[in-house]
PDB file of C-alpha atoms in Angstrom:
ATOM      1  CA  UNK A   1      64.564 -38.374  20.568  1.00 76.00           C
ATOM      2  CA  UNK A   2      61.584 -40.287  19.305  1.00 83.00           C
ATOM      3  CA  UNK A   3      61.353 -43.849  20.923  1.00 70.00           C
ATOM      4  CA  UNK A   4      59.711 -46.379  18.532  1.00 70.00           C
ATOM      5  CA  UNK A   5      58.862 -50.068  19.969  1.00 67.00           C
ATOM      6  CA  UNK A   6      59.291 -53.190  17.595  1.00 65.00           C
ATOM      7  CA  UNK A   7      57.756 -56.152  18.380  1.00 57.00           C
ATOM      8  CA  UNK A   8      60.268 -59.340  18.659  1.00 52.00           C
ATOM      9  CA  UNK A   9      61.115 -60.832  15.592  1.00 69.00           C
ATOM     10  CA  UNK A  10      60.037 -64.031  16.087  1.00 88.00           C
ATOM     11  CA  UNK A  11      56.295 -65.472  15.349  1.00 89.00           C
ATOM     12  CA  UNK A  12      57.191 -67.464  18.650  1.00 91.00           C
ATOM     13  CA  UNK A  13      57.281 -64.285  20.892  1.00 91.00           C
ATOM     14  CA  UNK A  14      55.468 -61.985  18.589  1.00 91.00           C
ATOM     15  CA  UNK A  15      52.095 -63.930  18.902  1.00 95.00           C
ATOM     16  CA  UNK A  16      52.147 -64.702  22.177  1.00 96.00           C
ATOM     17  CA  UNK A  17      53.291 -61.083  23.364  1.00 94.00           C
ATOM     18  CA  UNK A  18      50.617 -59.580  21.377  1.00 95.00           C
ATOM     19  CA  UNK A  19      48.006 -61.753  22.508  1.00 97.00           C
ATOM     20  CA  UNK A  20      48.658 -61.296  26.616  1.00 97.00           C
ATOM     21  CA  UNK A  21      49.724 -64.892  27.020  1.00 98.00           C
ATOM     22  CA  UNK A  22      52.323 -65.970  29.367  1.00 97.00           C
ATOM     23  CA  UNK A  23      55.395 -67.140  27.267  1.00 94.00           C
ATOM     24  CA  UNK A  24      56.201 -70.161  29.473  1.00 95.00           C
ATOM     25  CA  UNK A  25      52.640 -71.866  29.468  1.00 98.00           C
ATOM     26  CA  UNK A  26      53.217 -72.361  25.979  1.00 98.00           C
ATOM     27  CA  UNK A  27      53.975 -76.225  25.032  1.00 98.00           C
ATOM     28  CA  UNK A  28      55.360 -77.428  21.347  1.00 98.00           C
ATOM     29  CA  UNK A  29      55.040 -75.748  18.544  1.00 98.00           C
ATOM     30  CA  UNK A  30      52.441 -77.184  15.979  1.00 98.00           C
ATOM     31  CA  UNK A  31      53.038 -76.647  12.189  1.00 97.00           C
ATOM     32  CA  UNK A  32      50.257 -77.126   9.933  1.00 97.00           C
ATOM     33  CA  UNK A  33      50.186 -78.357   6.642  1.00 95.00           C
ATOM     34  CA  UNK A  34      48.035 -77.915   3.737  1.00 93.00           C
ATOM     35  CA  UNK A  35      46.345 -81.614   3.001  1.00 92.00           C
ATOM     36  CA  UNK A  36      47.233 -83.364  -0.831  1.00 90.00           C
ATOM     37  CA  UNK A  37      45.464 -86.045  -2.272  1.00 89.00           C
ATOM     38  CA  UNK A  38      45.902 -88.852   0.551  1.00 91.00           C
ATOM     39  CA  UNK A  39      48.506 -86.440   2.280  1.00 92.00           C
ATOM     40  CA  UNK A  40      46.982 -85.558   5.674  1.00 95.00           C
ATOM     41  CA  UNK A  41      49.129 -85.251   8.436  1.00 94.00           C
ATOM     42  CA  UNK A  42      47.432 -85.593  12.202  1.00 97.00           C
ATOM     43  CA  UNK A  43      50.758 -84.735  13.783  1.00 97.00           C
ATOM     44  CA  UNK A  44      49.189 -81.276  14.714  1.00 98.00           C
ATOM     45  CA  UNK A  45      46.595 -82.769  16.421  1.00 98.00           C
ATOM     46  CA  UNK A  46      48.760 -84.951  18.610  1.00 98.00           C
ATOM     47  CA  UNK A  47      50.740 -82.179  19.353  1.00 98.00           C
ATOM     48  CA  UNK A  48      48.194 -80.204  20.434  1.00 98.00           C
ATOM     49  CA  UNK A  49      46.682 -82.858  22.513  1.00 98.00           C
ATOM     50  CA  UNK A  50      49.675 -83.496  24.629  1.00 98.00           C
ATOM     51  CA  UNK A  51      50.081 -79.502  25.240  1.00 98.00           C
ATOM     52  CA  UNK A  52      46.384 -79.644  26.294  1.00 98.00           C
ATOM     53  CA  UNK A  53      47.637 -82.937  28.928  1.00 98.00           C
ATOM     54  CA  UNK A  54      49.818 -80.859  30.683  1.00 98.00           C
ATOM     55  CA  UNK A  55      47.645 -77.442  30.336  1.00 98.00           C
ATOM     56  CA  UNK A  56      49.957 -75.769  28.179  1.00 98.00           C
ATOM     57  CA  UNK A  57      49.250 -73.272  25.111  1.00 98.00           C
ATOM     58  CA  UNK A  58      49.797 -74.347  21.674  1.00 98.00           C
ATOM     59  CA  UNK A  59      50.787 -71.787  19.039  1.00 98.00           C
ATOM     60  CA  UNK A  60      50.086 -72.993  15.383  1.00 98.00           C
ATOM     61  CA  UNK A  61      51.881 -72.105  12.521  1.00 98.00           C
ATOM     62  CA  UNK A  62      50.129 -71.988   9.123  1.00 98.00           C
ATOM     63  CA  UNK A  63      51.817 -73.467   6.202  1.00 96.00           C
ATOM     64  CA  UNK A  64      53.182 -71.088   3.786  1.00 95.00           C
ATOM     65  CA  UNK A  65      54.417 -72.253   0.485  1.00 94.00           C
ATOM     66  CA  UNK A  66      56.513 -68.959  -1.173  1.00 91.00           C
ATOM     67  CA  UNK A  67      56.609 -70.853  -4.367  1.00 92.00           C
ATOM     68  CA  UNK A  68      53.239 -70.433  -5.219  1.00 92.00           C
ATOM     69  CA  UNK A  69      52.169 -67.551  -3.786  1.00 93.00           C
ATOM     70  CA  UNK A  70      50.309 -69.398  -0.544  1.00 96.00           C
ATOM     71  CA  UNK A  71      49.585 -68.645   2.805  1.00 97.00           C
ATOM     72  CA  UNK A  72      47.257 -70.372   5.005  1.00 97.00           C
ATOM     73  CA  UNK A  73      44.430 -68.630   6.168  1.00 98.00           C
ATOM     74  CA  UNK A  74      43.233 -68.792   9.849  1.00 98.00           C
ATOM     75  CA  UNK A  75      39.781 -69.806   8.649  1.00 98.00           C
ATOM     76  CA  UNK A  76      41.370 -72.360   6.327  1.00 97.00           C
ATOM     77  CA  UNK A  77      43.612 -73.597   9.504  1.00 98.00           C
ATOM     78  CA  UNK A  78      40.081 -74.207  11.556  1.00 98.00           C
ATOM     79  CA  UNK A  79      38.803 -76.210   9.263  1.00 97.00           C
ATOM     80  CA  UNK A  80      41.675 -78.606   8.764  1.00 97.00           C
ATOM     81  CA  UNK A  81      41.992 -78.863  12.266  1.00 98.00           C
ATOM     82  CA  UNK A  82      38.084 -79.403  12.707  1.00 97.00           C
ATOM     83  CA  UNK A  83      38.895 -82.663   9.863  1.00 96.00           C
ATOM     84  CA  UNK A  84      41.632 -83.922  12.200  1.00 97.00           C
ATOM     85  CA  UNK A  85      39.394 -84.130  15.405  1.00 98.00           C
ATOM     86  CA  UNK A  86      36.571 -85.586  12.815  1.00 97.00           C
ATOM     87  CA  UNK A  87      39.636 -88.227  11.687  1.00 96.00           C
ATOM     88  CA  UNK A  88      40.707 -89.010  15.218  1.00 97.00           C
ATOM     89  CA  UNK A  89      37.703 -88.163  17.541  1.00 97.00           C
ATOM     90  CA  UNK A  90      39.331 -87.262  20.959  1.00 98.00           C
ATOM     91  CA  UNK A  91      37.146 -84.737  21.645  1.00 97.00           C
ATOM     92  CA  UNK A  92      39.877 -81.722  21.899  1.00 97.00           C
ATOM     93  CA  UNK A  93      38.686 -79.898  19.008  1.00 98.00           C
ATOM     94  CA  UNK A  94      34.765 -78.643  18.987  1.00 97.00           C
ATOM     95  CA  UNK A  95      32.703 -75.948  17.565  1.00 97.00           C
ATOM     96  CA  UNK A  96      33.000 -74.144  21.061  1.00 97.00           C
ATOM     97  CA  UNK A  97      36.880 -74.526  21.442  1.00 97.00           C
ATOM     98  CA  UNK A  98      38.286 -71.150  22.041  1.00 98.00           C
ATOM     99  CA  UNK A  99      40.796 -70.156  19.732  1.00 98.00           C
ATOM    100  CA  UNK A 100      43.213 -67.527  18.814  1.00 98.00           C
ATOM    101  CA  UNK A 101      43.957 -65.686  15.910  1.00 98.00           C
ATOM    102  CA  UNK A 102      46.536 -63.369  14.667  1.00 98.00           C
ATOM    103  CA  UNK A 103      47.435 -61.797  11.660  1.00 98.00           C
ATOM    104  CA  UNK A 104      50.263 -59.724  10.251  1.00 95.00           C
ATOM    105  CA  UNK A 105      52.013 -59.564  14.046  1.00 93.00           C
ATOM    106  CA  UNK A 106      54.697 -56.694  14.182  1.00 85.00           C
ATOM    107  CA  UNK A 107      52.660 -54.688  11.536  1.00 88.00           C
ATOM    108  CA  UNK A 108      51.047 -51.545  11.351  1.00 89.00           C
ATOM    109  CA  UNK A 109      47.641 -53.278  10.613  1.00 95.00           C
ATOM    110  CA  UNK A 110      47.909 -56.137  12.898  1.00 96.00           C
ATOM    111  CA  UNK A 111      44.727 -58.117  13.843  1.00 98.00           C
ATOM    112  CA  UNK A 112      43.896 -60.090  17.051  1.00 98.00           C
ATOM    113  CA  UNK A 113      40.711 -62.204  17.712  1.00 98.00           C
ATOM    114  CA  UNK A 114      39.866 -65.328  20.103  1.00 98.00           C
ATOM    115  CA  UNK A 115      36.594 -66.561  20.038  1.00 98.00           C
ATOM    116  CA  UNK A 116      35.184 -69.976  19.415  1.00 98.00           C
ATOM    117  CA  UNK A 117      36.242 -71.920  16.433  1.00 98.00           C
ATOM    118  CA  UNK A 118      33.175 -72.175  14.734  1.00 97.00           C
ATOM    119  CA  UNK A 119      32.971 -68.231  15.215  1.00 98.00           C
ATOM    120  CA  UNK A 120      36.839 -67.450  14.478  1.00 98.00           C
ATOM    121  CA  UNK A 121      35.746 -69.627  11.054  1.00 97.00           C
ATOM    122  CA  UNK A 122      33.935 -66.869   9.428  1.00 97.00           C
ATOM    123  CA  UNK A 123      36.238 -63.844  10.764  1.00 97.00           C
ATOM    124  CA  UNK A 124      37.755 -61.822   7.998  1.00 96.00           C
ATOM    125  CA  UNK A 125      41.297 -61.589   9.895  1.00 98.00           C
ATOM    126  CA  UNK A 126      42.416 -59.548   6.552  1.00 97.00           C
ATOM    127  CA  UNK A 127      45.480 -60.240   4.886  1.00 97.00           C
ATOM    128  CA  UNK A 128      47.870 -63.104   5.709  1.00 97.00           C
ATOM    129  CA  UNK A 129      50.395 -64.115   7.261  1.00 96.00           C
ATOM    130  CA  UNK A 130      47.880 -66.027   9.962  1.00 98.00           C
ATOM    131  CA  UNK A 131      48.762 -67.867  12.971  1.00 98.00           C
ATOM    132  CA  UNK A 132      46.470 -69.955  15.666  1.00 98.00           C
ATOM    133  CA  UNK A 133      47.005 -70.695  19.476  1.00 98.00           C
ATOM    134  CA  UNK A 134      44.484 -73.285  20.774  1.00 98.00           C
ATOM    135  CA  UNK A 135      45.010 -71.839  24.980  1.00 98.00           C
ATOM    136  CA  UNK A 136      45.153 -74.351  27.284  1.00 97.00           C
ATOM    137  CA  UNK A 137      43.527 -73.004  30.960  1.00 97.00           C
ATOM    138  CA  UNK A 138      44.089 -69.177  31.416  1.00 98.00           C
ATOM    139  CA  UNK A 139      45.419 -67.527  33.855  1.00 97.00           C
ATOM    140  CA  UNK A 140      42.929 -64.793  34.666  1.00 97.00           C
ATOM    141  CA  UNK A 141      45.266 -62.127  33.498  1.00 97.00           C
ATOM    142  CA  UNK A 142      45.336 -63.896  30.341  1.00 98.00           C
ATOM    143  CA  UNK A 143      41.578 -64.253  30.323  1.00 98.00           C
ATOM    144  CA  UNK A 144      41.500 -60.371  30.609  1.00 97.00           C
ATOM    145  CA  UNK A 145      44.023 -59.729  28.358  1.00 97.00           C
ATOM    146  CA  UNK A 146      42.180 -61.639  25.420  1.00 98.00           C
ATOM    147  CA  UNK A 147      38.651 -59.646  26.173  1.00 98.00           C
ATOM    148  CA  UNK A 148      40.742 -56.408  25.875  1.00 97.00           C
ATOM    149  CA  UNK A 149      43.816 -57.251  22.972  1.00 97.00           C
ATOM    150  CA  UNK A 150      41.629 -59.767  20.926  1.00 98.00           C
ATOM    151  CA  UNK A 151      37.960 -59.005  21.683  1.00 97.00           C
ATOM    152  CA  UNK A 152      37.146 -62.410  23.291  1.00 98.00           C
ATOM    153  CA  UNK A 153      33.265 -62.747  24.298  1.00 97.00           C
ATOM    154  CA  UNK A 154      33.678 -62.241  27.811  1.00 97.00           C
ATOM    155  CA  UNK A 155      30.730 -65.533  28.485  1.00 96.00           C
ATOM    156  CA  UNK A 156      34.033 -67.875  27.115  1.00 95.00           C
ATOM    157  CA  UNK A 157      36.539 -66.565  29.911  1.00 96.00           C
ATOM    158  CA  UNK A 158      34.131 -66.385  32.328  1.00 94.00           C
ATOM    159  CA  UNK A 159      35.292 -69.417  34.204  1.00 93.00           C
ATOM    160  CA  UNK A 160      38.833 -67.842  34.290  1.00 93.00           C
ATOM    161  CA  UNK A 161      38.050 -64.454  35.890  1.00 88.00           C
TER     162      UNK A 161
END
């Protein structure tokens, strides 16, 4: 008999599976929303920030509005969340802030990537659906795992292995 593996069928397992990270290091969830008009929620932001205080992971999950046909981007994602640390200025959020990104988890064509934010900016991750994890500190397993499931520049993990 032929075995066949599926990946969970959750975005909350999926990601973090296919990334390498450690399931229970991961804080809250953070949702984030496409900004209207004067509509610019920084709840992300403070989410992420108190996952960061107690050195947890934060997974990030893009907005998606079926109606209209839209799904966040990862690139698009960056840059909101680059506006939010420009809004509140903590200091969590910088160019050099590794990130990671995933796209179309559980699929054939599934794409991983952590780099920096400014690089993971201008990465064509392909086709949506997209979703972010900001790591908090890495376990060096983790560290590895990212080099060899999502191509991380080993000089960003180097601190970690």
């Amino acid at each position: 008999h032929t075995v066949e593996i599926i990946d969970a069928p959750s975005v909350l397992t999926a990601v973090p599976t296919a990334l390498g990270l450690e399931h229970y290091k991961f804080g809250r969830v953070a949702t984030l929303s496409r900004p209207y008009g004067e509509y610019f929620p920084l709840t992300p932001y403070h989410i992420i920030e108190g996952n960061l205080s107690l050195s947890l992971h934060t997974l990030i999950l893009l907005d998606i509005e079926q109606e209209e046909g839209y799904m966040m981007s990862a690139s698009e994602g960056l840059s909101i969340l680059k506006e939010m640390e420009a809004k509140v200025g903590h200091g969590i959020i910088r160019s050099d802030t590794l990130f990671c990104a995933a796209a179309r988890v559980g699929c054939d064509d599934a794409a991983l990537k952590a780099d920096t934010l400014d690089s993971l900016m201008v990465t064509d991750m392909g086709p949506q659906p997209h979703t972010l994890v900001l790591p908090g500190p890495l376990h060096f397993i983790e560290a590895e795992a990212l080099i060899n499931l999502a191509s991380a520049p080993r000089r960003l993990l180097k601190d970690y292995l």
